[in-house]
Amino acid sequence: MDEHTGDLGAVTRPEPGSGEPLVGRETELARLFRVVDSASADPVLMLVGGMGTGKSALLDRAVRRAAASGARVLRAEGSESESSLAFSALHQLLRPVSAEVDRLPQRQRTAIQDAFGTGPGALRQSGPPDLMLIGVGVLSLLSALGDGRPVLVVLDDAQWFDRASLDALAFAARRLEGEPVTMLIAARGGDPLPGFDGHAPTLALGPLGNAAAERLLDLQPTSPTGSIRARILDQAGGNPLALVELTRTATAQDTDRVAPAAGPLPVTDRLEGIFAGRVHGLPAATAHALLLLAAMDSVDSAVAVAAGLPQAADDVWLPASRAGLVRRAGQVLQFRHPLVRSAVYHAASSGARREAHLALAELLRLEPDRRAWHLAAACASPDAAVSAELERTAGRARRRGGHAAAAKALQRAAELAPRREESARLLVEAASAAVFTGNLPWVEELTAAARDRTDDPALLASAAVQSGRLAVLTARHAAVFSRLTAAAEQLADHQPAAALDLLAGAAVVRFYSGEDTQRHRVQDILARIPEGAASTGSRSWARAVTDPFADRAELVSLLPWLAAEADTRPEQLTAVGIMAWLLDETPQAVRAFDGAFDRWREQGVLPHGLGGAVAWAYVERGRWDEAREACARTAAVGRAAGLDHAVACVATVDATVLAYRGDAAAARARAEEALALVDPLESRSVLVYARRALGAAAAAEGAYETAYEQLRTVFTAQGAPVHYHASYPAVADLAAAAVRCGHREEAAAIVERCARSLGEGTSPRLHALISRARGLLADPEDAEPHFRTALADPVLEHWPFERAQSLLDLAEWLRRRRRIAEARAPLTEALETFRRLGARPWIERARAESRAAGLDVTDTAPDALAELSPQQQQIIRLAARGLTNREIGEKLFLSPRTVGSHLYRSFPKLGITARSQLRDLIEGTLTTAGHRE
């Protein structure tokens, strides 16, 4: 055994060419081999353990196994010093396949190149790349690499990967099912790995058992005996690295590091000191080279070696190699363990470390971001020039979508800024960037530090707004609301704009929580803030979000003006769209969202407050595929940022569409996921939307008693809405379930209470839903006027699914009254709408009713599509529009291979053999046989 191998576990028969056996990791190694050999259903496996537990050694075995079987291996190792550089880990992983990156579709290729700072966007400085598109590009690349042979992706020391790389890799990892790609990830235990925690199977490496620890000691060049052996076993606690290193120290009879006769041996926490001890006595040239290597990161290494650091084969490294500090891997020299690097670095004097960083900064003149960090590391006191360099680094990171890297650079720039006001400004900027990481404690830390450095009211207000911006997206509704309104109240007189920003956030929290006392609090503070033309948008937002029905007519009249004002500002235009949706002006909402996305494709940043409104508006407008795309995008960003509430919000929308399309099991799973992510007592909006989705899923299966039970929960025992906005649209579905399971009287009372609460000034949409509910619950002879009212306003065509439901209800009522000829027109229109939407349960119900009305119903594409999964239906519709597999993959966040696989499995179910047949299939029509009464 190599006497310096400190990251071992132990003994089983080694693989050919694998080096020494591992001790005590037979089970873990077998699990890794099953994954690599594709005998496991898990495309991703997390290997988690403390320092020195053998993670890297196990990964090495898996890599050799995969390579021996012909797999292509991509590997990246985390670097603590690179964790502040956006996309550095992804760049390391993909650098060996840069030619394949160049062959990606143009948008994906450009997104990845812009992230690496090498694409056209880096020169244009045109805004951050689309993080979702980068994820799709990584997925497409891995899938394409797997065309010829399996691919193994190995991510070692992932706890030191930069956040932007983790987000992109986690995005791809969640979509590897069915791909010839396996991903193995090793990370330190403790803090969860962003994007992967809870979403990947985990293999934990605990301490070695006593027998394995004894075997490992027996394999050492000088095996300890007697009391020394007992002390090593006791103090190492089963950590393989500690066992090896304590043994080396305790048995080093030829050095001055003899184990003490009494007292404890150095414990694992002091292994860094053991490594540092090996530096003493090394030749000066070797010690200097080691310090340079310790001060640089892995990418610096290639640059610095070419610029003067000794080559890996140089004799200067031999003493360090003999001391077990470094090892050679091809033409690259590496420390044997991250702990060695840390020990070497900290063993040097502060002056020597500064000199090393200055030398590296000089070597990296053409690498401005790395140069800035080395200059910062060399600073022993504030330095305005270096602070400015770091601020420029942050700007470049932000343009590449590296918000965490930008925040870190700005935070360090603030530490180096000589003036306190300048430091405070940089900290507020850092908080603004950190908002997009989803790390609320970090944002609060930065804003608190800013408050400690300044009395500037504008900066203090900005700090409060930045902290509040992220807090709104968390699930801590009660605490966040109190904090936001307290800050808004303090700023109302002297910083009205900031107060309105905080109040806008508080209004969002009010929507999520549905707590009525919060409405009064927002309105009271709003009344204290002076009115002005500049504040119209923020004030209107707070009013609409807090209580969309109180002054609906006035707020609706402001929408065109607000949309015109926001025309060139996509973020504000999105806010106008959300307001329009809240006011039941869905057509205006969708136009605003479309306009915003035309001007600014979502860049993968955090969801807006009420970001689920975008998906809901598309659902209401009948654009269900786009709604699901919006859900997928927001969920991906929310998961990466750890924002469970944002994920829960869109999960309820997705569940609703799945239920409408007849996938009741998937709908229930998504709704239950949403409920598990939040506290329903604090998040009434999520509770109500999830219950509505569960009710729709039950109705799709004909379980009307269950549907009624679920929908009944969105109203209180007294019949009032549980949520002031989300509950009202459920009245018609509640009534439809009630008449089928004997709860007509109770449902009628709820409907009439809702009608009284909404009043005469309610929206045409809610007026139509109330009328439909009344028609369903009325005595048969009294129902027709209500159904006619529900369909009277032409504007209701903008809610096609709800209109089709009312058409079907009217047609059923007409047929039961033996007015069959009158029933055929609404039946035909309803069935065509349900087919276009792919609403399978409603298609079946409308087809049955059509046959009963004497219509000759031809099986057309959507009926055939009903046999497919919802995802397959989406793929078929997009393919019928002429999109390629790559284009479909970009829209649905799938690899082209997965898209092709779904098409291959779908064609036989559709009775077709070629892609060219899809358009005709989708455009099938309903015909009538001309039957009369």
Short mmCIF file of C-alpha atoms in Angstrom, two decimals, residues 546-793:
data_model
loop_
_atom_site.label_atom_id
_atom_site.label_comp_id
_atom_site.label_asym_id
_atom_site.label_seq_id
_atom_site.Cartn_x
_atom_site.Cartn_y
_atom_site.Cartn_z
CA THR A 546 -54.77 43.08 -0.55
CA ASP A 547 -58.42 43.39 -1.60
CA PRO A 548 -59.09 42.97 -5.34
CA PHE A 549 -62.88 43.33 -5.06
CA ALA A 550 -63.33 46.45 -2.92
CA ASP A 551 -62.43 49.02 -5.60
CA ARG A 552 -62.36 46.73 -8.61
CA ALA A 553 -63.81 49.15 -11.17
CA GLU A 554 -61.29 51.88 -10.33
CA LEU A 555 -58.35 49.47 -10.35
CA VAL A 556 -59.44 47.94 -13.67
CA SER A 557 -59.58 51.40 -15.20
CA LEU A 558 -55.93 51.95 -14.22
CA LEU A 559 -54.64 48.81 -15.93
CA PRO A 560 -54.19 50.24 -19.45
CA TRP A 561 -52.27 53.24 -18.09
CA LEU A 562 -50.11 51.03 -15.88
CA ALA A 563 -49.40 48.68 -18.80
CA ALA A 564 -48.36 51.60 -21.00
CA GLU A 565 -46.08 52.95 -18.27
CA ALA A 566 -44.45 49.53 -17.88
CA ASP A 567 -44.19 48.77 -21.57
CA THR A 568 -40.40 48.84 -21.71
CA ARG A 569 -39.88 47.39 -18.23
CA PRO A 570 -40.70 43.67 -18.27
CA GLU A 571 -40.62 43.31 -14.51
CA GLN A 572 -43.22 46.03 -14.04
CA LEU A 573 -45.26 44.64 -16.94
CA THR A 574 -45.34 41.27 -15.20
CA ALA A 575 -46.61 43.01 -12.06
CA VAL A 576 -49.38 44.64 -14.12
CA GLY A 577 -50.27 41.19 -15.45
CA ILE A 578 -50.53 39.80 -11.93
CA MET A 579 -52.79 42.70 -10.93
CA ALA A 580 -54.99 42.04 -13.96
CA TRP A 581 -55.24 38.38 -13.03
CA LEU A 582 -56.23 39.24 -9.46
CA LEU A 583 -58.97 41.49 -10.83
CA ASP A 584 -60.27 38.70 -13.09
CA GLU A 585 -59.08 40.53 -16.19
CA THR A 586 -57.35 37.40 -17.47
CA PRO A 587 -57.11 38.52 -21.13
CA GLN A 588 -55.19 41.63 -20.07
CA ALA A 589 -53.06 39.54 -17.73
CA VAL A 590 -52.03 37.15 -20.48
CA ARG A 591 -51.26 40.01 -22.87
CA ALA A 592 -49.04 41.57 -20.23
CA PHE A 593 -47.23 38.32 -19.54
CA ASP A 594 -46.75 37.65 -23.25
CA GLY A 595 -45.42 41.16 -23.73
CA ALA A 596 -43.06 40.87 -20.78
CA PHE A 597 -41.65 37.58 -22.00
CA ASP A 598 -41.23 38.93 -25.52
CA ARG A 599 -39.00 41.65 -24.11
CA TRP A 600 -37.29 39.67 -21.42
CA ARG A 601 -37.20 35.89 -21.33
CA GLU A 602 -37.19 34.73 -17.73
CA GLN A 603 -33.58 34.47 -16.73
CA GLY A 604 -33.89 31.82 -14.05
CA VAL A 605 -33.97 34.34 -11.23
CA LEU A 606 -36.27 33.95 -8.28
CA PRO A 607 -40.00 33.87 -8.92
CA HIS A 608 -41.87 37.12 -8.42
CA GLY A 609 -44.16 37.39 -5.47
CA LEU A 610 -47.37 35.78 -6.73
CA GLY A 611 -45.39 34.19 -9.56
CA GLY A 612 -47.98 31.42 -9.69
CA ALA A 613 -50.37 33.98 -11.15
CA VAL A 614 -48.65 33.61 -14.50
CA ALA A 615 -49.46 29.91 -14.64
CA TRP A 616 -53.02 30.42 -13.35
CA ALA A 617 -53.70 33.03 -16.04
CA TYR A 618 -52.56 30.63 -18.75
CA VAL A 619 -54.77 27.90 -17.26
CA GLU A 620 -57.79 30.17 -17.27
CA ARG A 621 -57.05 31.31 -20.82
CA GLY A 622 -56.91 27.71 -22.03
CA ARG A 623 -53.15 27.68 -22.69
CA TRP A 624 -52.49 24.68 -20.50
CA ASP A 625 -49.19 23.58 -22.02
CA GLU A 626 -47.73 27.02 -21.44
CA ALA A 627 -49.09 26.95 -17.89
CA ARG A 628 -47.24 23.71 -17.22
CA GLU A 629 -44.06 25.13 -18.76
CA ALA A 630 -44.32 28.13 -16.42
CA CYS A 631 -44.84 25.75 -13.48
CA ALA A 632 -41.79 23.71 -14.43
CA ARG A 633 -39.61 26.81 -14.71
CA THR A 634 -40.70 28.29 -11.40
CA ALA A 635 -40.45 24.94 -9.61
CA ALA A 636 -36.91 24.41 -10.90
CA VAL A 637 -35.81 27.84 -9.72
CA GLY A 638 -37.66 27.49 -6.43
CA ARG A 639 -36.11 24.12 -5.66
CA ALA A 640 -32.63 25.37 -6.50
CA ALA A 641 -33.11 28.35 -4.18
CA GLY A 642 -34.72 26.31 -1.40
CA LEU A 643 -37.99 28.26 -1.67
CA ASP A 644 -40.51 25.57 -0.83
CA HIS A 645 -43.44 27.97 -0.83
CA ALA A 646 -42.81 29.00 -4.44
CA VAL A 647 -42.60 25.33 -5.41
CA ALA A 648 -45.84 24.61 -3.56
CA CYS A 649 -47.67 27.45 -5.32
CA VAL A 650 -46.96 26.18 -8.81
CA ALA A 651 -47.45 22.55 -7.77
CA THR A 652 -51.11 23.35 -7.12
CA VAL A 653 -51.47 24.84 -10.61
CA ASP A 654 -49.80 21.83 -12.18
CA ALA A 655 -52.03 19.52 -10.15
CA THR A 656 -55.12 21.32 -11.41
CA VAL A 657 -54.14 20.92 -15.08
CA LEU A 658 -53.31 17.26 -14.51
CA ALA A 659 -56.74 16.76 -12.95
CA TYR A 660 -58.49 18.54 -15.81
CA ARG A 661 -56.68 16.26 -18.24
CA GLY A 662 -57.66 13.13 -16.33
CA ASP A 663 -54.39 12.14 -14.67
CA ALA A 664 -55.94 11.97 -11.22
CA ALA A 665 -53.10 10.04 -9.57
CA ALA A 666 -50.47 12.52 -10.71
CA ALA A 667 -52.72 15.42 -9.72
CA ARG A 668 -53.13 14.05 -6.21
CA ALA A 669 -49.39 13.52 -5.88
CA ARG A 670 -48.65 17.12 -6.90
CA ALA A 671 -51.34 18.54 -4.61
CA GLU A 672 -50.14 16.48 -1.66
CA GLU A 673 -46.58 17.61 -2.39
CA ALA A 674 -47.74 21.21 -2.18
CA LEU A 675 -49.50 20.64 1.13
CA ALA A 676 -46.42 18.92 2.56
CA LEU A 677 -44.20 21.90 1.70
CA VAL A 678 -46.15 24.54 3.64
CA ASP A 679 -48.03 25.08 6.86
CA PRO A 680 -51.65 25.18 5.64
CA LEU A 681 -52.63 27.43 8.53
CA GLU A 682 -50.13 30.04 7.37
CA SER A 683 -50.57 29.50 3.64
CA ARG A 684 -54.30 29.50 3.03
CA SER A 685 -53.84 30.22 -0.67
CA VAL A 686 -51.83 27.02 -1.17
CA LEU A 687 -54.32 25.11 0.98
CA VAL A 688 -57.29 26.29 -1.10
CA TYR A 689 -55.63 25.70 -4.47
CA ALA A 690 -54.48 22.23 -3.41
CA ARG A 691 -57.97 21.29 -2.19
CA ARG A 692 -59.48 22.56 -5.45
CA ALA A 693 -57.02 20.38 -7.38
CA LEU A 694 -57.86 17.37 -5.22
CA GLY A 695 -61.55 18.04 -5.80
CA ALA A 696 -60.98 18.21 -9.56
CA ALA A 697 -59.02 14.94 -9.44
CA ALA A 698 -61.86 13.19 -7.58
CA ALA A 699 -64.46 14.57 -9.99
CA ALA A 700 -62.38 13.32 -12.92
CA GLU A 701 -62.78 9.80 -11.52
CA GLY A 702 -66.49 10.24 -10.81
CA ALA A 703 -65.90 10.21 -7.02
CA TYR A 704 -68.27 13.10 -6.40
CA GLU A 705 -68.64 12.62 -2.65
CA THR A 706 -64.86 12.90 -2.29
CA ALA A 707 -64.84 15.85 -4.66
CA TYR A 708 -67.46 17.62 -2.57
CA GLU A 709 -65.56 16.92 0.66
CA GLN A 710 -62.39 18.44 -0.78
CA LEU A 711 -64.13 21.48 -2.24
CA ARG A 712 -66.18 22.03 0.91
CA THR A 713 -62.93 22.66 2.82
CA VAL A 714 -62.24 25.83 0.83
CA PHE A 715 -65.16 27.42 2.67
CA THR A 716 -65.58 27.78 6.43
CA ALA A 717 -68.19 25.92 8.44
CA GLN A 718 -70.39 29.01 8.08
CA GLY A 719 -69.89 29.07 4.30
CA ALA A 720 -67.47 32.01 4.06
CA PRO A 721 -64.45 31.71 1.76
CA VAL A 722 -61.34 30.40 3.49
CA HIS A 723 -59.29 32.62 1.15
CA TYR A 724 -60.59 35.96 -0.04
CA HIS A 725 -59.56 35.36 -3.67
CA ALA A 726 -58.77 31.68 -4.22
CA SER A 727 -62.02 30.24 -2.81
CA TYR A 728 -64.60 32.01 -4.98
CA PRO A 729 -63.82 30.29 -8.32
CA ALA A 730 -64.61 26.93 -6.67
CA VAL A 731 -68.32 27.66 -6.24
CA ALA A 732 -69.41 26.14 -9.56
CA ASP A 733 -67.36 22.96 -9.09
CA LEU A 734 -68.71 22.71 -5.54
CA ALA A 735 -72.25 22.92 -6.87
CA ALA A 736 -71.55 20.36 -9.61
CA ALA A 737 -70.29 17.85 -7.04
CA ALA A 738 -73.08 18.66 -4.58
CA VAL A 739 -75.94 17.84 -6.95
CA ARG A 740 -74.40 14.42 -7.61
CA CYS A 741 -73.99 13.40 -3.98
CA GLY A 742 -76.94 14.91 -2.11
CA HIS A 743 -75.51 18.17 -0.68
CA ARG A 744 -77.62 20.55 -2.73
CA GLU A 745 -79.01 22.58 0.18
CA GLU A 746 -75.66 23.17 1.90
CA ALA A 747 -73.96 24.10 -1.37
CA ALA A 748 -76.76 26.52 -2.27
CA ALA A 749 -76.27 28.35 1.02
CA ILE A 750 -72.55 28.71 0.31
CA VAL A 751 -73.17 29.98 -3.21
CA GLU A 752 -75.63 32.61 -2.04
CA ARG A 753 -73.29 33.77 0.73
CA CYS A 754 -70.52 34.17 -1.85
CA ALA A 755 -72.86 36.11 -4.13
CA ARG A 756 -73.74 38.52 -1.31
CA SER A 757 -70.07 38.99 -0.37
CA LEU A 758 -69.04 39.74 -3.93
CA GLY A 759 -71.91 42.13 -4.59
CA GLU A 760 -73.07 43.55 -7.88
CA GLY A 761 -69.67 44.92 -8.87
CA THR A 762 -68.04 41.54 -9.20
CA SER A 763 -66.18 40.45 -12.30
CA PRO A 764 -68.02 38.99 -15.31
CA ARG A 765 -66.14 35.75 -14.75
CA LEU A 766 -67.23 35.30 -11.11
CA HIS A 767 -70.74 36.44 -12.01
CA ALA A 768 -70.82 33.66 -14.63
CA LEU A 769 -69.54 31.06 -12.17
CA ILE A 770 -72.16 32.06 -9.59
CA SER A 771 -74.84 31.80 -12.29
CA ARG A 772 -73.63 28.37 -13.36
CA ALA A 773 -73.69 27.21 -9.74
CA ARG A 774 -77.23 28.52 -9.29
CA GLY A 775 -78.34 26.75 -12.46
CA LEU A 776 -76.91 23.45 -11.26
CA LEU A 777 -78.54 23.78 -7.85
CA ALA A 778 -81.91 25.17 -8.97
CA ASP A 779 -85.07 23.19 -9.44
CA PRO A 780 -85.16 21.94 -13.06
CA GLU A 781 -87.89 24.35 -14.13
CA ASP A 782 -85.89 27.32 -12.82
CA ALA A 783 -82.40 26.45 -14.09
CA GLU A 784 -82.37 27.76 -17.67
CA PRO A 785 -82.09 31.52 -16.96
CA HIS A 786 -79.07 30.90 -14.76
CA PHE A 787 -77.30 28.83 -17.43
CA ARG A 788 -78.13 31.45 -20.07
CA THR A 789 -76.71 34.18 -17.80
CA ALA A 790 -73.55 32.17 -17.30
CA LEU A 791 -73.02 32.23 -21.08
CA ALA A 792 -74.43 35.65 -21.97
CA ASP A 793 -71.38 37.89 -21.85
#
